[in-house]
Coordinates of C-alpha atoms and ligand atoms in Angstrom, one line a residue:
M1 CA 92.4 -23.4 -65.8
L2 CA 89.4 -25.1 -67.1
T3 CA 86.1 -25.1 -65.3
I4 CA 84.2 -28.3 -66.1
H5 CA 80.5 -28.8 -65.8
R6 CA 79.9 -32.3 -64.5
N7 CA 76.2 -33.3 -64.9
R8 CA 75.5 -29.6 -64.4
S9 CA 75.6 -30.4 -60.7
K10 CA 76.0 -27.7 -58.1
S11 CA 78.2 -30.2 -56.3
F12 CA 80.8 -29.7 -58.9
R13 CA 81.3 -26.0 -58.1
L14 CA 84.4 -25.9 -56.0
V15 CA 83.7 -24.0 -52.9
A16 CA 85.5 -23.6 -49.6
A17 CA 84.6 -22.8 -46.1
V18 CA 87.9 -21.0 -45.6
F19 CA 90.0 -19.2 -48.0
C20 CA 93.4 -20.6 -47.1
V21 CA 96.7 -19.6 -48.4
I22 CA 99.8 -21.7 -47.4
L23 CA 102.6 -19.3 -47.3
V24 CA 105.8 -21.0 -48.2
G25 CA 107.9 -17.9 -48.3
C26 CA 107.9 -14.3 -49.5
A27 CA 110.8 -13.1 -51.5
G28 CA 112.0 -9.6 -51.6
R29 CA 111.2 -7.2 -54.4
V30 CA 112.4 -9.0 -57.5
G31 CA 114.1 -7.6 -60.6
L32 CA 111.5 -9.0 -62.9
A33 CA 112.3 -6.5 -65.6
E34 CA 115.8 -7.9 -65.7
N35 CA 114.5 -11.5 -66.0
H36 CA 112.1 -10.4 -68.6
G37 CA 114.5 -8.6 -70.9
G38 CA 113.3 -5.2 -69.6
A39 CA 110.0 -5.7 -71.5
E40 CA 107.9 -2.8 -70.1
S41 CA 105.6 -2.8 -73.0
F42 CA 103.0 -5.4 -74.1
G43 CA 102.3 -4.1 -77.5
S44 CA 101.6 -1.2 -79.9
R45 CA 98.3 0.6 -80.4
K46 CA 99.6 1.7 -83.7
I47 CA 100.0 -1.9 -84.9
L48 CA 96.6 -2.8 -83.6
E49 CA 94.9 0.1 -85.4
T50 CA 96.8 -0.2 -88.6
L51 CA 96.3 -4.0 -89.1
W52 CA 92.7 -4.3 -88.2
T53 CA 89.6 -2.2 -88.7
P54 CA 87.5 -1.4 -85.6
D55 CA 84.9 -3.9 -86.8
Q56 CA 87.6 -6.6 -87.2
L57 CA 88.9 -5.9 -83.7
R58 CA 85.4 -6.0 -82.2
G59 CA 84.6 -9.4 -83.7
G60 CA 81.2 -11.0 -83.3
D61 CA 79.1 -13.9 -82.1
H62 CA 80.9 -16.3 -84.5
D63 CA 84.0 -15.9 -82.3
I64 CA 82.4 -17.5 -79.3
A65 CA 81.5 -20.7 -81.0
R66 CA 82.8 -23.9 -79.4
M67 CA 83.3 -27.0 -81.5
T68 CA 84.1 -30.6 -80.8
L69 CA 86.4 -32.0 -83.5
D70 CA 85.8 -35.4 -85.1
A71 CA 89.1 -36.6 -83.6
P72 CA 91.5 -35.0 -81.0
D73 CA 94.0 -32.7 -82.6
L74 CA 97.4 -33.7 -81.3
R75 CA 99.5 -32.3 -84.2
P76 CA 102.6 -30.3 -83.1
P77 CA 103.1 -26.7 -84.1
E78 CA 105.1 -26.0 -87.3
R79 CA 108.2 -25.5 -85.1
T80 CA 108.5 -27.4 -81.8
E81 CA 111.4 -25.5 -80.3
P82 CA 111.2 -21.7 -79.5
L83 CA 114.0 -19.6 -81.0
H84 CA 114.3 -17.5 -77.8
E85 CA 115.5 -19.2 -74.7
L86 CA 114.6 -17.6 -71.4
P87 CA 116.9 -17.5 -68.4
P88 CA 115.8 -19.8 -65.6
V89 CA 113.3 -18.4 -63.1
P90 CA 115.0 -16.8 -60.2
E91 CA 114.4 -18.5 -56.8
A92 CA 112.3 -15.5 -55.6
L93 CA 109.7 -16.2 -58.4
Q94 CA 109.7 -20.0 -58.2
K95 CA 106.8 -22.1 -56.8
V96 CA 103.2 -21.1 -57.6
I97 CA 102.5 -17.3 -57.2
V98 CA 99.0 -16.7 -56.0
A99 CA 99.1 -13.0 -55.1
V100 CA 101.5 -10.1 -54.6
E101 CA 101.9 -7.9 -51.5
P102 CA 102.3 -4.5 -53.1
E103 CA 104.6 -2.0 -51.4
G104 CA 102.5 0.5 -49.4
G105 CA 99.4 -1.7 -49.7
E106 CA 98.5 -0.1 -53.1
K107 CA 95.1 -1.1 -54.3
V108 CA 96.0 -3.0 -57.5
A109 CA 94.3 -6.1 -58.9
A110 CA 95.2 -8.4 -61.8
L111 CA 92.4 -9.8 -63.8
T112 CA 93.5 -13.0 -65.5
F113 CA 91.6 -14.9 -68.2
D114 CA 92.5 -18.4 -69.4
L115 CA 92.1 -19.4 -73.0
C116 CA 91.9 -23.2 -72.4
E117 CA 91.7 -25.6 -75.3
R118 CA 92.1 -29.4 -75.1
A119 CA 92.8 -31.6 -78.1
P120 CA 89.2 -32.5 -79.0
H121 CA 87.9 -28.9 -79.0
L122 CA 88.0 -25.5 -80.5
A123 CA 87.3 -23.3 -77.5
G124 CA 86.3 -20.0 -79.0
Y125 CA 86.9 -16.4 -77.7
R126 CA 84.6 -14.1 -75.7
F127 CA 84.8 -11.0 -78.0
D128 CA 82.3 -9.2 -75.8
L129 CA 84.5 -9.6 -72.7
V130 CA 87.6 -8.4 -74.5
N131 CA 85.7 -5.5 -76.0
F132 CA 84.6 -4.4 -72.5
L133 CA 88.2 -4.4 -71.3
R134 CA 89.3 -2.4 -74.4
E135 CA 86.5 0.1 -74.2
N136 CA 87.2 0.8 -70.5
N137 CA 91.0 0.7 -70.8
I138 CA 91.3 -2.2 -68.4
S139 CA 94.7 -4.0 -68.3
A140 CA 94.5 -7.8 -68.1
T141 CA 96.5 -11.0 -68.6
F142 CA 95.5 -13.8 -70.8
F143 CA 96.9 -17.3 -70.4
A144 CA 96.5 -19.0 -73.8
G145 CA 96.9 -22.6 -74.8
G146 CA 99.4 -23.1 -77.6
K147 CA 96.8 -25.0 -79.6
W148 CA 94.3 -22.3 -78.9
M149 CA 96.7 -19.7 -80.4
R150 CA 97.1 -21.9 -83.5
S151 CA 93.3 -22.3 -83.9
H152 CA 92.7 -18.5 -83.2
P153 CA 95.6 -16.9 -84.9
D154 CA 94.0 -13.5 -85.6
K155 CA 92.7 -13.2 -82.0
T156 CA 96.1 -14.2 -80.7
M157 CA 97.9 -11.5 -82.8
Q158 CA 95.3 -8.9 -81.7
L159 CA 95.9 -9.8 -78.0
M160 CA 99.6 -9.9 -78.6
A161 CA 99.7 -6.5 -80.2
D162 CA 97.4 -4.8 -77.7
P163 CA 99.4 -2.7 -75.2
L164 CA 96.7 -3.2 -72.6
F165 CA 97.2 -7.0 -72.4
E166 CA 99.8 -9.4 -71.5
L167 CA 99.8 -13.0 -72.9
G168 CA 101.0 -16.0 -70.9
N169 CA 101.5 -19.7 -71.6
H170 CA 98.7 -22.2 -70.7
A171 CA 100.3 -25.4 -72.1
W172 CA 99.8 -26.8 -75.5
T173 CA 96.6 -29.0 -75.1
H174 CA 95.8 -28.1 -71.5
G175 CA 97.9 -31.0 -70.3
N176 CA 97.6 -32.1 -66.7
L177 CA 101.3 -31.4 -65.8
A178 CA 101.0 -33.2 -62.5
L179 CA 100.6 -36.5 -64.4
M180 CA 103.4 -35.9 -67.0
N181 CA 107.1 -36.7 -67.1
E182 CA 109.7 -34.1 -67.8
E183 CA 109.7 -34.6 -71.5
E184 CA 105.9 -34.2 -71.8
I185 CA 105.9 -31.1 -69.6
R186 CA 108.6 -29.5 -71.7
E187 CA 106.6 -30.3 -74.9
Q188 CA 103.4 -28.7 -73.5
L189 CA 105.3 -25.5 -72.7
L190 CA 107.9 -25.3 -75.4
W191 CA 105.4 -26.0 -78.3
T192 CA 103.3 -23.1 -76.9
Q193 CA 106.4 -20.8 -76.7
A194 CA 107.1 -21.7 -80.3
E195 CA 103.6 -21.1 -81.5
Y196 CA 103.6 -17.6 -80.0
E197 CA 106.9 -16.9 -81.9
I198 CA 105.4 -18.2 -85.1
L199 CA 102.4 -15.9 -84.8
R200 CA 104.6 -13.0 -83.7
E201 CA 106.6 -13.5 -86.9
R202 CA 103.4 -13.4 -88.9
L203 CA 102.4 -10.2 -87.1
A204 CA 105.8 -8.7 -87.9
E205 CA 105.3 -9.6 -91.6
R206 CA 102.0 -7.8 -91.7
A207 CA 103.4 -4.8 -89.8
K208 CA 106.2 -4.6 -92.3
L209 CA 103.8 -4.6 -95.2
R210 CA 101.8 -1.7 -93.6
G211 CA 104.9 0.3 -92.8
V212 CA 104.8 0.0 -89.0
S213 CA 107.5 -2.7 -88.4
G214 CA 109.4 -0.3 -86.1
E215 CA 106.5 -0.8 -83.6
M216 CA 107.3 -4.5 -83.3
R217 CA 110.0 -3.6 -80.7
L218 CA 107.1 -3.0 -78.3
V219 CA 105.6 -6.5 -78.8
P220 CA 107.3 -9.1 -76.4
E221 CA 109.4 -11.7 -78.1
S222 CA 108.2 -14.5 -75.8
L223 CA 105.6 -15.5 -73.4
R224 CA 107.0 -14.7 -70.0
L225 CA 104.6 -16.3 -67.6
M226 CA 102.7 -19.6 -67.4
R227 CA 99.5 -20.9 -65.7
L228 CA 99.0 -24.6 -64.7
P229 CA 96.0 -26.2 -66.5
Y230 CA 93.6 -27.3 -63.7
G231 CA 96.0 -25.6 -61.3
R232 CA 97.7 -29.0 -61.1
N233 CA 101.3 -29.7 -60.3
E234 CA 103.5 -31.9 -58.2
A235 CA 106.6 -30.9 -56.5
R236 CA 108.7 -32.3 -59.3
T237 CA 106.8 -30.3 -61.9
L238 CA 107.9 -26.9 -60.8
P239 CA 111.7 -27.2 -61.3
V240 CA 111.1 -28.3 -64.9
I241 CA 109.0 -25.2 -65.5
A242 CA 111.5 -22.9 -63.7
S243 CA 114.2 -24.3 -65.9
L244 CA 112.3 -23.0 -69.0
G245 CA 112.1 -19.5 -67.6
L246 CA 108.4 -19.3 -66.9
P247 CA 107.2 -18.1 -63.5
V248 CA 104.0 -20.0 -62.5
I249 CA 101.0 -17.8 -61.8
G250 CA 98.1 -19.1 -59.8
W251 CA 95.4 -17.0 -58.4
S252 CA 94.0 -15.7 -55.1
V253 CA 90.4 -15.8 -56.0
E254 CA 88.5 -18.2 -58.3
G255 CA 86.6 -15.3 -59.8
E256 CA 83.9 -17.4 -61.3
S257 CA 82.8 -18.9 -58.1
S258 CA 80.3 -17.5 -55.6
G259 CA 82.0 -19.1 -52.5
P260 CA 80.6 -21.6 -50.0
H261 CA 77.3 -19.9 -49.2
G262 CA 77.1 -17.5 -52.1
G263 CA 74.1 -18.7 -54.0
S264 CA 74.0 -18.8 -57.8
G265 CA 74.1 -16.3 -60.6
P266 CA 76.4 -13.5 -61.6
E267 CA 75.3 -11.2 -58.7
A268 CA 76.4 -13.8 -56.1
I269 CA 79.7 -14.2 -57.9
V270 CA 80.4 -10.5 -58.0
R271 CA 79.6 -10.2 -54.3
Y272 CA 82.1 -13.0 -53.5
D273 CA 84.8 -11.5 -55.7
L274 CA 84.3 -8.1 -54.0
R275 CA 84.6 -9.7 -50.6
Q276 CA 87.9 -11.4 -51.6
A277 CA 89.5 -8.2 -53.0
R278 CA 92.8 -7.4 -51.4
P279 CA 95.7 -5.2 -52.6
G280 CA 97.7 -7.5 -55.0
V281 CA 94.8 -9.9 -55.7
I282 CA 94.9 -12.1 -58.7
Y283 CA 91.5 -13.2 -60.1
L284 CA 91.1 -16.4 -62.2
M285 CA 88.5 -16.2 -65.0
H286 CA 88.1 -17.4 -68.6
A287 CA 87.8 -15.6 -71.9
N288 CA 86.6 -18.5 -73.9
A289 CA 83.4 -20.5 -73.8
V290 CA 83.5 -21.5 -70.2
P291 CA 81.7 -20.3 -68.2
K292 CA 79.2 -18.2 -69.9
T293 CA 78.5 -15.7 -67.1
T294 CA 82.0 -14.4 -66.9
Q295 CA 81.5 -11.4 -69.1
T296 CA 78.5 -10.3 -67.1
V297 CA 80.5 -10.7 -63.9
V298 CA 83.4 -8.7 -65.2
R299 CA 81.2 -5.8 -66.4
E300 CA 79.8 -5.5 -62.9
L301 CA 82.9 -6.2 -60.9
V302 CA 85.3 -3.8 -62.6
P303 CA 83.4 -0.6 -61.8
L304 CA 82.7 -1.8 -58.2
L305 CA 86.4 -2.4 -57.6
Q306 CA 87.3 0.9 -59.2
A307 CA 84.8 2.6 -56.9
R308 CA 86.8 1.1 -54.0
G309 CA 90.0 2.6 -55.3
Y310 CA 91.4 -0.4 -57.2
R311 CA 93.2 -0.1 -60.5
F312 CA 94.0 -3.0 -62.8
V313 CA 97.5 -4.1 -63.9
T314 CA 98.9 -7.0 -65.8
V315 CA 100.6 -9.9 -63.8
S316 CA 104.1 -8.8 -64.8
E317 CA 103.3 -5.3 -63.6
L318 CA 102.0 -6.7 -60.4
L319 CA 105.1 -8.7 -59.8
R320 CA 107.2 -5.6 -60.0
M321 CA 105.1 -3.9 -57.3
G322 CA 106.0 -6.0 -54.3
K323 CA 106.5 -9.4 -52.7
P324 CA 105.0 -12.5 -54.3
V325 CA 102.9 -14.8 -52.1
K326 CA 103.6 -18.4 -53.0
V327 CA 102.3 -21.9 -52.5
E328 CA 103.8 -25.3 -53.3
M329 CA 100.8 -26.7 -55.0
G330 CA 98.1 -25.1 -57.2
Y331 CA 94.4 -25.4 -56.2
F332 CA 91.1 -23.7 -56.8
T333 CA 90.2 -22.3 -53.3
T334 CA 91.5 -24.9 -50.9
P335 CA 94.5 -27.2 -51.1
G336 CA 93.7 -30.5 -52.8
D337 CA 90.4 -29.4 -54.3
N338 CA 91.6 -30.0 -57.8
L339 CA 93.0 -33.5 -57.3
F340 CA 89.9 -35.3 -58.5
L341 CA 90.5 -33.9 -62.0
D342 CA 93.4 -36.4 -62.4
A343 CA 90.8 -39.1 -62.9
L344 CA 89.1 -37.2 -65.6
F345 CA 92.1 -35.8 -67.4
G346 CA 95.0 -38.2 -67.4
G347 CA 97.8 -39.0 -69.9
K348 CA 98.7 -35.9 -71.7
G349 CA 95.8 -34.1 -70.0
T350 CA 93.8 -34.6 -73.1
L351 CA 92.4 -38.1 -72.6
G352 CA 89.9 -39.0 -69.9
R353 CA 90.4 -42.1 -67.8
T354 CA 86.7 -42.8 -67.4
D355 CA 84.1 -43.4 -70.1
K356 CA 82.2 -40.4 -68.9
V357 CA 84.7 -38.3 -70.9
K358 CA 84.9 -39.1 -74.6
Y359 CA 88.4 -37.7 -75.1
Ligands
ZN1 ZN1 92.7 -23.8 -68.3

């Protein structure tokens, strides 16, 4: 997802009078571990602590910096096809998964952070947000653009190696998949799968040099989930993604919004997020430069949810805990509320159709 600030207008904030979920079917408990090669682990603390010093892991203000490039970067990755082919997504996990109904109503929540990066930008990384999660042992899922991974290789390898975190696919250049043909959709997703593998190979080389290559068995070989840029798809989009083996993960709560009558500022957003909490909730947020209040919201929201009995899990863990709640089309808070973005981000999702957007 990418939250865009249009004329800094409040009208841009996507709010809804009613939080509406169109249920198109709930599947039974799904053998996700089977589909996902039995990957129960998301990384190795030993790799993380061997390859980086605490200071390197913590990062600093320079990591946040967002840049506009002189020209859009549309270069492909070094390798455009992933070496690992995933089995097609089982029917029970097809469509857009917006929440899970955990067995027994267990109070679990998935925090998800997108790392969006379109062709004309370098989007940065909120080191302070990630540090908060690490310091408090909070599991989370990051959906990273393939180009973002290439332009932030060290951060990608750190997230990849961290057993707290799961990484997912957020398309190559944040393409608007609803406006793409099959070949373009495959390119957006497969280039990203390939870039992950390239960086995993680099991580493996470094682990080998430091004598911890045995730990690489704990680092997933592939990205196993995806998130739609702008939450946009058409009916014809989903079978293409399913054929590539990537369940599509939406969200139940736009975690950076304060809702229809919520007011402004991080406090209002936290109040809204708390009101929307349900067992199996998936929160949408960002871990790069947009929007800037997210790390404040997360610092306040996490302990409040914990005080209400919630614990945090990755999306794959959540999917193993119960029935997925699914919709046919992605959206922010109400169906159709993201359609206007098609006018801003057409073509490969990188080029604006109006002169208001330079790229
Ligand atoms: Zn995004």
